[in-house]
mmCIF file of C-alpha atoms in Angstrom:
data_model
loop_
_atom_site.group_PDB
_atom_site.id
_atom_site.type_symbol
_atom_site.label_atom_id
_atom_site.label_comp_id
_atom_site.label_asym_id
_atom_site.label_seq_id
_atom_site.Cartn_x
_atom_site.Cartn_y
_atom_site.Cartn_z
ATOM 1 C CA MET O 13 -9.615 6.844 -45.956
ATOM 2 C CA SER O 14 -12.613 5.467 -44.002
ATOM 3 C CA THR O 15 -15.925 5.445 -45.888
ATOM 4 C CA ALA O 16 -17.833 4.860 -42.516
ATOM 5 C CA PRO O 17 -19.910 7.831 -41.391
ATOM 6 C CA LEU O 18 -18.430 9.832 -38.430
ATOM 7 C CA ARG O 19 -20.251 9.666 -35.212
ATOM 8 C CA ILE O 20 -19.401 11.456 -31.834
ATOM 9 C CA ILE O 21 -21.047 9.729 -28.752
ATOM 10 C CA SER O 22 -20.636 11.625 -25.614
ATOM 11 C CA GLY O 23 -20.569 10.163 -21.940
ATOM 12 C CA SER O 24 -22.188 12.037 -19.014
ATOM 13 C CA ALA O 25 -18.603 13.377 -18.012
ATOM 14 C CA SER O 26 -17.956 15.239 -21.260
ATOM 15 C CA SER O 27 -21.146 16.134 -22.923
ATOM 16 C CA ARG O 28 -20.468 19.826 -23.342
ATOM 17 C CA LEU O 29 -17.003 19.190 -24.633
ATOM 18 C CA ALA O 30 -18.291 16.524 -27.087
ATOM 19 C CA GLY O 31 -21.059 18.807 -28.222
ATOM 20 C CA ALA O 32 -18.304 21.437 -28.961
ATOM 21 C CA VAL O 33 -16.154 18.865 -30.834
ATOM 22 C CA GLY O 34 -19.047 17.873 -32.877
ATOM 23 C CA ASN O 35 -19.920 21.398 -33.861
ATOM 24 C CA HIS O 36 -16.352 21.927 -34.963
ATOM 25 C CA LEU O 37 -16.518 18.758 -37.247
ATOM 26 C CA GLY O 38 -20.101 19.636 -38.559
ATOM 27 C CA VAL O 39 -21.561 16.474 -37.310
ATOM 28 C CA GLY O 40 -23.014 17.310 -33.797
ATOM 29 C CA SER O 41 -22.917 14.763 -31.037
ATOM 30 C CA ASN O 42 -25.121 12.022 -29.732
ATOM 31 C CA GLY O 43 -25.498 11.519 -26.172
ATOM 32 C CA CYS O 44 -26.476 8.436 -24.489
ATOM 33 C CA VAL O 45 -29.622 7.342 -22.575
ATOM 34 C CA LEU O 46 -28.170 6.497 -19.111
ATOM 35 C CA GLN O 47 -30.315 4.374 -17.183
ATOM 36 C CA ARG O 48 -29.535 3.408 -13.628
ATOM 37 C CA PHE O 49 -30.710 0.378 -11.641
ATOM 38 C CA PRO O 50 -31.963 0.773 -8.072
ATOM 39 C CA ASP O 51 -28.781 -0.713 -6.798
ATOM 40 C CA GLY O 52 -26.777 1.890 -8.644
ATOM 41 C CA GLU O 53 -25.776 -0.215 -11.649
ATOM 42 C CA LEU O 54 -25.260 1.910 -14.802
ATOM 43 C CA CYS O 55 -26.870 0.899 -18.228
ATOM 44 C CA PRO O 56 -25.981 3.463 -21.040
ATOM 45 C CA ILE O 57 -28.078 2.895 -24.247
ATOM 46 C CA VAL O 58 -26.498 4.395 -27.623
ATOM 47 C CA GLU O 59 -28.463 5.142 -30.729
ATOM 48 C CA ASN O 60 -27.826 3.145 -33.851
ATOM 49 C CA VAL O 61 -24.140 3.287 -34.764
ATOM 50 C CA CYS O 62 -24.033 0.298 -37.055
ATOM 51 C CA GLY O 63 -21.335 0.661 -39.638
ATOM 52 C CA THR O 64 -20.102 3.924 -38.400
ATOM 53 C CA ASP O 65 -16.599 5.172 -37.263
ATOM 54 C CA VAL O 66 -17.425 6.075 -33.599
ATOM 55 C CA TYR O 67 -15.538 8.445 -31.194
ATOM 56 C CA VAL O 68 -16.736 8.199 -27.564
ATOM 57 C CA VAL O 69 -15.851 11.191 -25.717
ATOM 58 C CA GLN O 70 -15.714 10.580 -21.888
ATOM 59 C CA SER O 71 -13.300 11.882 -19.334
ATOM 60 C CA THR O 72 -12.722 9.982 -16.078
ATOM 61 C CA ALA O 73 -13.085 12.850 -13.811
ATOM 62 C CA PRO O 74 -14.509 12.553 -10.411
ATOM 63 C CA PRO O 75 -16.319 10.203 -9.605
ATOM 64 C CA VAL O 76 -13.403 8.481 -11.347
ATOM 65 C CA ASN O 77 -14.495 4.888 -10.987
ATOM 66 C CA GLU O 78 -18.092 5.536 -12.187
ATOM 67 C CA HIS O 79 -17.137 7.382 -15.301
ATOM 68 C CA ILE O 80 -14.738 4.649 -16.063
ATOM 69 C CA ILE O 81 -17.502 2.029 -15.783
ATOM 70 C CA GLU O 82 -19.788 4.249 -18.041
ATOM 71 C CA LEU O 83 -17.017 4.526 -20.463
ATOM 72 C CA LEU O 84 -16.473 0.945 -20.634
ATOM 73 C CA LEU O 85 -20.227 0.076 -21.080
ATOM 74 C CA LEU O 86 -20.619 2.818 -23.907
ATOM 75 C CA LEU O 87 -17.559 1.078 -25.770
ATOM 76 C CA ASN O 88 -18.985 -2.370 -25.390
ATOM 77 C CA ALA O 89 -22.472 -1.091 -26.539
ATOM 78 C CA CYS O 90 -20.902 0.460 -29.747
ATOM 79 C CA ARG O 91 -19.009 -2.584 -30.370
ATOM 80 C CA ARG O 92 -22.107 -4.786 -30.033
ATOM 81 C CA ALA O 93 -24.172 -2.625 -32.051
ATOM 82 C CA ARG O 94 -21.641 -3.261 -35.003
ATOM 83 C CA ALA O 95 -19.828 -0.114 -35.255
ATOM 84 C CA ALA O 96 -17.143 -0.195 -37.913
ATOM 85 C CA ARG O 97 -14.483 1.262 -35.617
ATOM 86 C CA VAL O 98 -14.539 2.472 -32.156
ATOM 87 C CA THR O 99 -12.282 5.047 -30.639
ATOM 88 C CA ALA O 100 -11.906 6.045 -26.943
ATOM 89 C CA VAL O 101 -11.434 9.817 -26.542
ATOM 90 C CA ILE O 102 -10.433 10.297 -22.993
ATOM 91 C CA PRO O 103 -9.431 13.930 -22.416
ATOM 92 C CA TYR O 104 -8.586 13.291 -18.835
ATOM 93 C CA PHE O 105 -7.363 9.855 -18.176
ATOM 94 C CA GLY O 106 -7.634 8.733 -14.560
ATOM 95 C CA TYR O 107 -5.360 6.189 -13.306
ATOM 96 C CA ALA O 108 -2.401 7.256 -15.440
ATOM 97 C CA ARG O 109 -0.233 8.146 -12.299
ATOM 98 C CA GLN O 110 -0.389 4.483 -11.435
ATOM 99 C CA ASP O 111 1.998 3.453 -13.919
ATOM 100 C CA ARG O 112 4.300 1.438 -11.741
ATOM 101 C CA ARG O 113 4.509 -0.105 -8.488
ATOM 102 C CA THR O 114 6.049 1.767 -5.581
ATOM 103 C CA ALA O 115 5.482 -0.501 -2.744
ATOM 104 C CA PRO O 116 4.908 -4.247 -2.486
ATOM 105 C CA GLY O 117 1.304 -5.320 -2.935
ATOM 106 C CA GLN O 118 0.294 -2.804 -5.344
ATOM 107 C CA ALA O 119 -1.325 -3.062 -8.641
ATOM 108 C CA ILE O 120 -0.412 -1.048 -11.833
ATOM 109 C CA GLY O 121 -3.578 0.800 -12.216
ATOM 110 C CA SER O 122 -3.002 2.270 -15.783
ATOM 111 C CA ALA O 123 -2.388 -1.315 -17.134
ATOM 112 C CA VAL O 124 -5.572 -2.634 -15.551
ATOM 113 C CA VAL O 125 -7.661 0.331 -17.001
ATOM 114 C CA THR O 126 -6.133 0.395 -20.513
ATOM 115 C CA ASP O 127 -6.731 -3.551 -20.593
ATOM 116 C CA ALA O 128 -10.298 -2.961 -19.844
ATOM 117 C CA ILE O 129 -10.830 -0.429 -22.493
ATOM 118 C CA ALA O 130 -9.291 -2.705 -25.127
ATOM 119 C CA ASN O 131 -11.444 -5.528 -23.684
ATOM 120 C CA ALA O 132 -14.541 -3.432 -23.716
ATOM 121 C CA GLY O 133 -14.129 -2.990 -27.520
ATOM 122 C CA ALA O 134 -11.967 0.117 -28.332
ATOM 123 C CA ASP O 135 -9.717 -0.056 -31.309
ATOM 124 C CA ARG O 136 -7.805 3.064 -30.326
ATOM 125 C CA LEU O 137 -7.342 5.466 -27.515
ATOM 126 C CA VAL O 138 -6.858 9.261 -27.546
ATOM 127 C CA VAL O 139 -5.818 10.988 -24.391
ATOM 128 C CA VAL O 140 -4.714 14.661 -23.560
ATOM 129 C CA ASP O 141 -1.580 15.353 -21.587
ATOM 130 C CA PRO O 142 -1.733 12.236 -19.585
ATOM 131 C CA HIS O 143 0.171 12.153 -16.120
ATOM 132 C CA THR O 144 2.771 9.817 -17.585
ATOM 133 C CA LEU O 145 3.790 9.219 -21.326
ATOM 134 C CA GLY O 146 4.369 5.641 -20.255
ATOM 135 C CA LEU O 147 0.594 5.065 -20.902
ATOM 136 C CA GLU O 148 1.322 4.060 -24.479
ATOM 137 C CA ALA O 149 3.763 1.342 -23.315
ATOM 138 C CA ARG O 150 1.110 -0.223 -20.993
ATOM 139 C CA CYS O 151 -1.592 -0.246 -23.680
ATOM 140 C CA ARG O 152 -2.101 -3.026 -26.223
ATOM 141 C CA ILE O 153 -4.256 -0.669 -28.625
ATOM 142 C CA PRO O 154 -2.812 2.304 -30.308
ATOM 143 C CA VAL O 155 -2.610 5.442 -28.252
ATOM 144 C CA GLU O 156 -2.686 8.877 -29.713
ATOM 145 C CA THR O 157 -1.234 11.606 -27.153
ATOM 146 C CA LEU O 158 -2.459 14.927 -27.705
ATOM 147 C CA THR O 159 -1.409 18.216 -25.771
ATOM 148 C CA ALA O 160 -3.126 21.347 -24.585
ATOM 149 C CA VAL O 161 0.085 23.310 -24.273
ATOM 150 C CA PRO O 162 -0.245 25.494 -27.310
ATOM 151 C CA ILE O 163 -3.806 26.341 -26.454
ATOM 152 C CA VAL O 164 -3.026 27.310 -22.848
ATOM 153 C CA ALA O 165 -0.053 29.150 -23.813
ATOM 154 C CA CYS O 166 -2.000 31.343 -26.113
ATOM 155 C CA GLU O 167 -4.280 32.126 -23.387
ATOM 156 C CA LEU O 168 -1.395 32.819 -20.989
ATOM 157 C CA ALA O 169 -0.082 35.479 -23.298
ATOM 158 C CA THR O 170 -2.558 38.100 -22.133
ATOM 159 C CA GLU O 171 -1.248 37.579 -18.544
ATOM 160 C CA LEU O 172 2.412 37.589 -18.880
ATOM 161 C CA ALA O 173 5.217 40.121 -18.864
ATOM 162 C CA ASP O 174 8.592 39.991 -20.630
ATOM 163 C CA ASP O 175 10.476 38.650 -17.549
ATOM 164 C CA THR O 176 8.298 35.712 -16.874
ATOM 165 C CA VAL O 177 9.677 32.672 -14.882
ATOM 166 C CA VAL O 178 7.924 29.456 -15.655
ATOM 167 C CA VAL O 179 7.989 27.320 -12.566
ATOM 168 C CA ALA O 180 7.760 23.609 -12.229
ATOM 169 C CA PRO O 181 6.204 22.619 -8.951
ATOM 170 C CA ASP O 182 8.158 19.331 -8.782
ATOM 171 C CA LEU O 183 10.575 17.454 -10.824
ATOM 172 C CA GLY O 184 8.073 15.729 -12.776
ATOM 173 C CA ALA O 185 6.888 18.976 -14.229
ATOM 174 C CA VAL O 186 10.220 20.166 -15.590
ATOM 175 C CA GLU O 187 9.851 19.083 -19.125
ATOM 176 C CA LEU O 188 6.383 20.622 -19.261
ATOM 177 C CA ALA O 189 7.781 23.781 -17.891
ATOM 178 C CA GLU O 190 10.439 24.034 -20.577
ATOM 179 C CA HIS O 191 7.598 23.621 -23.163
ATOM 180 C CA TYR O 192 5.708 26.602 -21.719
ATOM 181 C CA ALA O 193 9.035 28.513 -21.415
ATOM 182 C CA MET O 194 9.535 28.012 -25.146
ATOM 183 C CA ALA O 195 6.267 29.534 -25.857
ATOM 184 C CA VAL O 196 6.424 32.701 -23.493
ATOM 185 C CA ARG O 197 10.131 33.068 -24.144
ATOM 186 C CA GLY O 198 10.743 32.809 -20.360
ATOM 187 C CA SER O 199 13.334 31.225 -18.181
ATOM 188 C CA VAL O 200 12.680 28.076 -15.960
ATOM 189 C CA ALA O 201 12.798 27.560 -12.122
ATOM 190 C CA MET O 202 11.872 24.314 -10.329
ATOM 191 C CA VAL O 203 10.524 23.427 -6.875
ATOM 192 C CA ARG O 204 11.849 20.408 -4.850
ATOM 193 C CA LYS O 205 8.980 18.991 -2.918
ATOM 194 C CA HIS O 206 8.122 16.325 -0.526
ATOM 195 C CA ARG O 207 4.602 14.769 -0.463
ATOM 196 C CA GLU O 208 3.582 13.908 3.104
ATOM 197 C CA SER O 209 0.093 12.843 2.146
ATOM 198 C CA GLY O 210 -2.495 13.006 -0.613
ATOM 199 C CA THR O 211 -3.375 16.499 0.511
ATOM 200 C CA THR O 212 -0.328 17.732 2.163
ATOM 201 C CA VAL O 213 2.922 18.909 0.406
ATOM 202 C CA SER O 214 6.187 20.377 1.576
ATOM 203 C CA ALA O 215 8.256 22.702 -0.639
ATOM 204 C CA LEU O 216 11.799 22.184 0.269
ATOM 205 C CA GLU O 217 13.944 24.252 -2.083
ATOM 206 C CA LEU O 218 13.658 26.521 -5.181
ATOM 207 C CA MET O 219 16.231 25.924 -7.946
ATOM 208 C CA GLY O 220 16.185 29.309 -10.050
ATOM 209 C CA ASP O 221 15.609 32.796 -9.324
ATOM 210 C CA ALA O 222 12.116 34.296 -9.388
ATOM 211 C CA ARG O 223 12.680 37.415 -7.432
ATOM 212 C CA GLY O 224 11.092 40.486 -9.073
ATOM 213 C CA HIS O 225 9.445 38.376 -12.060
ATOM 214 C CA LEU O 226 6.129 37.283 -12.813
ATOM 215 C CA ALA O 227 6.041 33.597 -12.097
ATOM 216 C CA VAL O 228 3.758 31.068 -14.035
ATOM 217 C CA ILE O 229 3.547 27.857 -12.161
ATOM 218 C CA VAL O 230 2.602 25.094 -14.580
ATOM 219 C CA ASP O 231 1.497 21.416 -14.140
ATOM 220 C CA ASP O 232 -0.494 18.775 -16.078
ATOM 221 C CA MET O 233 -3.290 18.806 -13.440
ATOM 222 C CA ILE O 234 -4.547 20.434 -10.138
ATOM 223 C CA THR O 235 -6.153 17.967 -7.729
ATOM 224 C CA THR O 236 -6.203 19.259 -4.374
ATOM 225 C CA GLY O 237 -4.075 22.360 -4.791
ATOM 226 C CA ALA O 238 -1.481 21.224 -2.385
ATOM 227 C CA THR O 239 1.400 21.115 -4.667
ATOM 228 C CA ILE O 240 0.489 24.611 -6.055
ATOM 229 C CA GLU O 241 0.020 26.036 -2.461
ATOM 230 C CA ALA O 242 3.512 24.765 -1.522
ATOM 231 C CA ALA O 243 5.168 26.204 -4.491
ATOM 232 C CA VAL O 244 3.398 29.523 -4.200
ATOM 233 C CA LYS O 245 4.349 29.816 -0.529
ATOM 234 C CA LEU O 246 8.068 28.921 -1.278
ATOM 235 C CA LEU O 247 8.126 31.388 -4.090
ATOM 236 C CA ARG O 248 7.006 34.340 -1.744
ATOM 237 C CA ALA O 249 9.203 33.200 0.971
ATOM 238 C CA ARG O 250 12.128 33.541 -1.441
ATOM 239 C CA GLY O 251 11.321 37.017 -2.260
ATOM 240 C CA SER O 252 8.975 36.811 -5.280
ATOM 241 C CA THR O 253 6.606 39.795 -4.745
ATOM 242 C CA SER O 254 5.090 39.802 -8.349
ATOM 243 C CA ASP O 255 1.913 38.161 -9.272
ATOM 244 C CA ILE O 256 1.684 34.594 -9.738
ATOM 245 C CA VAL O 257 -0.390 32.759 -12.472
ATOM 246 C CA VAL O 258 -0.920 29.027 -12.372
ATOM 247 C CA ALA O 259 -1.691 26.951 -15.551
ATOM 248 C CA ALA O 260 -2.726 23.296 -15.944
ATOM 249 C CA THR O 261 -4.448 21.110 -18.294
ATOM 250 C CA HIS O 262 -6.744 19.395 -16.192
ATOM 251 C CA GLY O 263 -8.555 21.196 -13.224
ATOM 252 C CA LEU O 264 -9.953 18.390 -11.035
ATOM 253 C CA PHE O 265 -10.420 20.833 -7.946
ATOM 254 C CA VAL O 266 -11.237 18.163 -5.345
ATOM 255 C CA HIS O 267 -11.315 18.488 -1.518
ATOM 256 C CA ALA O 268 -12.004 22.399 -1.642
ATOM 257 C CA ALA O 269 -9.148 23.113 -3.920
ATOM 258 C CA ALA O 270 -10.696 26.098 -5.365
ATOM 259 C CA SER O 271 -10.994 27.711 -1.985
ATOM 260 C CA ARG O 272 -7.482 26.734 -1.135
ATOM 261 C CA LEU O 273 -6.159 28.432 -4.576
ATOM 262 C CA ARG O 274 -8.431 31.426 -3.852
ATOM 263 C CA ASP O 275 -6.842 32.077 -0.410
ATOM 264 C CA LEU O 276 -3.300 32.276 -2.102
ATOM 265 C CA GLY O 277 -4.100 35.520 -3.782
ATOM 266 C CA LEU O 278 -3.221 34.313 -7.338
ATOM 267 C CA ARG O 279 -3.749 36.643 -10.309
ATOM 268 C CA ARG O 280 -5.148 33.793 -12.456
ATOM 269 C CA VAL O 281 -5.626 29.964 -12.655
ATOM 270 C CA LEU O 282 -5.910 28.799 -16.197
ATOM 271 C CA VAL O 283 -7.275 25.312 -17.017
ATOM 272 C CA THR O 284 -9.083 23.578 -20.017
ATOM 273 C CA ASP O 285 -12.413 21.704 -20.086
ATOM 274 C CA THR O 286 -10.887 18.197 -20.320
ATOM 275 C CA VAL O 287 -12.831 18.197 -16.875
ATOM 276 C CA GLU O 288 -16.093 19.840 -16.986
ATOM 277 C CA HIS O 289 -16.635 22.704 -14.373
ATOM 278 C CA GLU O 290 -20.062 23.776 -13.221
ATOM 279 C CA ASN O 291 -19.065 26.798 -11.452
ATOM 280 C CA THR O 292 -15.755 28.787 -11.627
ATOM 281 C CA THR O 293 -14.735 32.110 -9.941
ATOM 282 C CA THR O 294 -13.386 35.117 -11.818
ATOM 283 C CA MET O 295 -9.907 33.889 -10.804
ATOM 284 C CA ILE O 296 -10.315 30.520 -12.623
ATOM 285 C CA ARG O 297 -10.468 30.743 -16.460
ATOM 286 C CA VAL O 298 -11.345 27.802 -18.566
ATOM 287 C CA CYS O 299 -10.148 27.510 -22.171
ATOM 288 C CA SER O 300 -11.484 24.907 -24.576
ATOM 289 C CA ILE O 301 -9.546 22.083 -26.346
ATOM 290 C CA ALA O 302 -12.523 21.357 -28.610
ATOM 291 C CA SER O 303 -10.529 22.308 -31.699
ATOM 292 C CA VAL O 304 -7.517 20.123 -30.526
ATOM 293 C CA LEU O 305 -9.855 17.048 -30.193
ATOM 294 C CA ALA O 306 -11.657 17.890 -33.497
ATOM 295 C CA GLU O 307 -8.609 18.208 -35.575
ATOM 296 C CA ALA O 308 -7.236 14.885 -34.242
ATOM 297 C CA ILE O 309 -10.567 13.050 -34.831
ATOM 298 C CA ALA O 310 -10.802 14.531 -38.307
ATOM 299 C CA GLY O 311 -7.244 13.165 -39.049
ATOM 300 C CA LEU O 312 -7.976 9.726 -37.577
ATOM 301 C CA HIS O 313 -11.301 9.382 -39.339
ATOM 302 C CA THR O 314 -9.438 10.096 -42.740
ATOM 303 C CA ASP O 315 -6.570 7.795 -41.690
ATOM 304 C CA GLN O 316 -3.997 10.847 -41.984
ATOM 305 C CA PRO O 317 -1.045 11.278 -39.645
ATOM 306 C CA LEU O 318 -1.666 13.603 -36.907
ATOM 307 C CA LEU O 319 0.639 16.842 -36.965
ATOM 308 C CA GLU O 320 2.901 17.473 -34.278
ATOM 309 C CA PRO O 321 1.641 20.155 -32.117
ATOM 310 C CA ARG O 322 3.054 23.631 -32.700
ATOM 311 C CA ILE O 323 4.279 25.695 -29.701
ATOM 312 C CA PRO O 324 3.437 29.311 -30.519
ATOM 313 C CA ALA O 325 6.030 31.897 -30.026
ATOM 314 C CA ARG O 326 5.350 35.106 -28.098
#
C-alpha cells in the first residue's frame, strides 16, 4: 500500500470531472496555474506535490494537440517536483485511432503519444473506452483500461423498451454493442458502412431486423455525427418507425455535430463527461464517470487489483 499522500491534479480540459473525482475520494482536486506566453506557449505550474501519489486528470479533447502538450508539461512538472508516483488519467485519449499504418508514409500516432507521456514522467496510464484496445500493446508503461458501459447502460434503462435492438453503426462497434445488449437484454444488429471522408459516411447494409423495435445505436465516440447519421437514415429506410436512442462514451461533437444529430429527430443522445460540454440541448444527456475514475484511483493508490466492471442486468 502506498504511504504517499494522494493528490488529484486537474488540467484545463477536465477541471469539473477532476473536481468530482476528488470529491468522491474526499481529497478535492488541485488545478494548475496555466500561464501562456505571447507566442502561445503553455507553462502550467503545479502546487507542491513532493512525495505524493499524483493523478493528473486531463482529457485530450479538442483542441487535441494543445491539451496533449498541456498534459505532457503537467506530468513533467510533477516529476520534477519530486512526486513519489505520477499517473496520467486520460478519460478521452486522442490519437488512439492511429494505432496502425493504413497507407505508406504514415506515423503510428498512438505510439508517438504514449511514448511522449512516458518520457514526460508518467509511471502509469489510465484511459476510458479507448478507440482501440491495442493502445496497451503500444505503451511501455502500464495501462489500466476502464469502461463507461455499466454507467451508460444504467442511464439507458429509463429510455428502453423490452424489445430493444442494439445497433452497431459499423463493424468496429459490434463487440461494444454486444456488451450493451447483455445489459439491456436486447438483440444486436449491425450497419455496414463506407467512410467517404472525415465528415461523410455511407451506410450500405443493415444486418439484423430493427423494424418495430426501439433502436439504440452505440459507439465509443461521436465526433462529427456522420456515422450516426448514416445509421439512422438506413434504419428508417429499412422500416424502423420507432424512436431511436444514441449512446456513446465520448461526445466530441465537432463540426456542428450537435445540430446534425438534432435534425435526425432522435429521442435521446447519451454521452459521458469524459469530454466537458459547455452547453447541451434537452436531447443530449450527460452522465458522469467520476465514480468509475474514483474507484480506480482508490484501488491504484492502495495497490489493489482493479475489479472487472459489472454489466448490470435490466
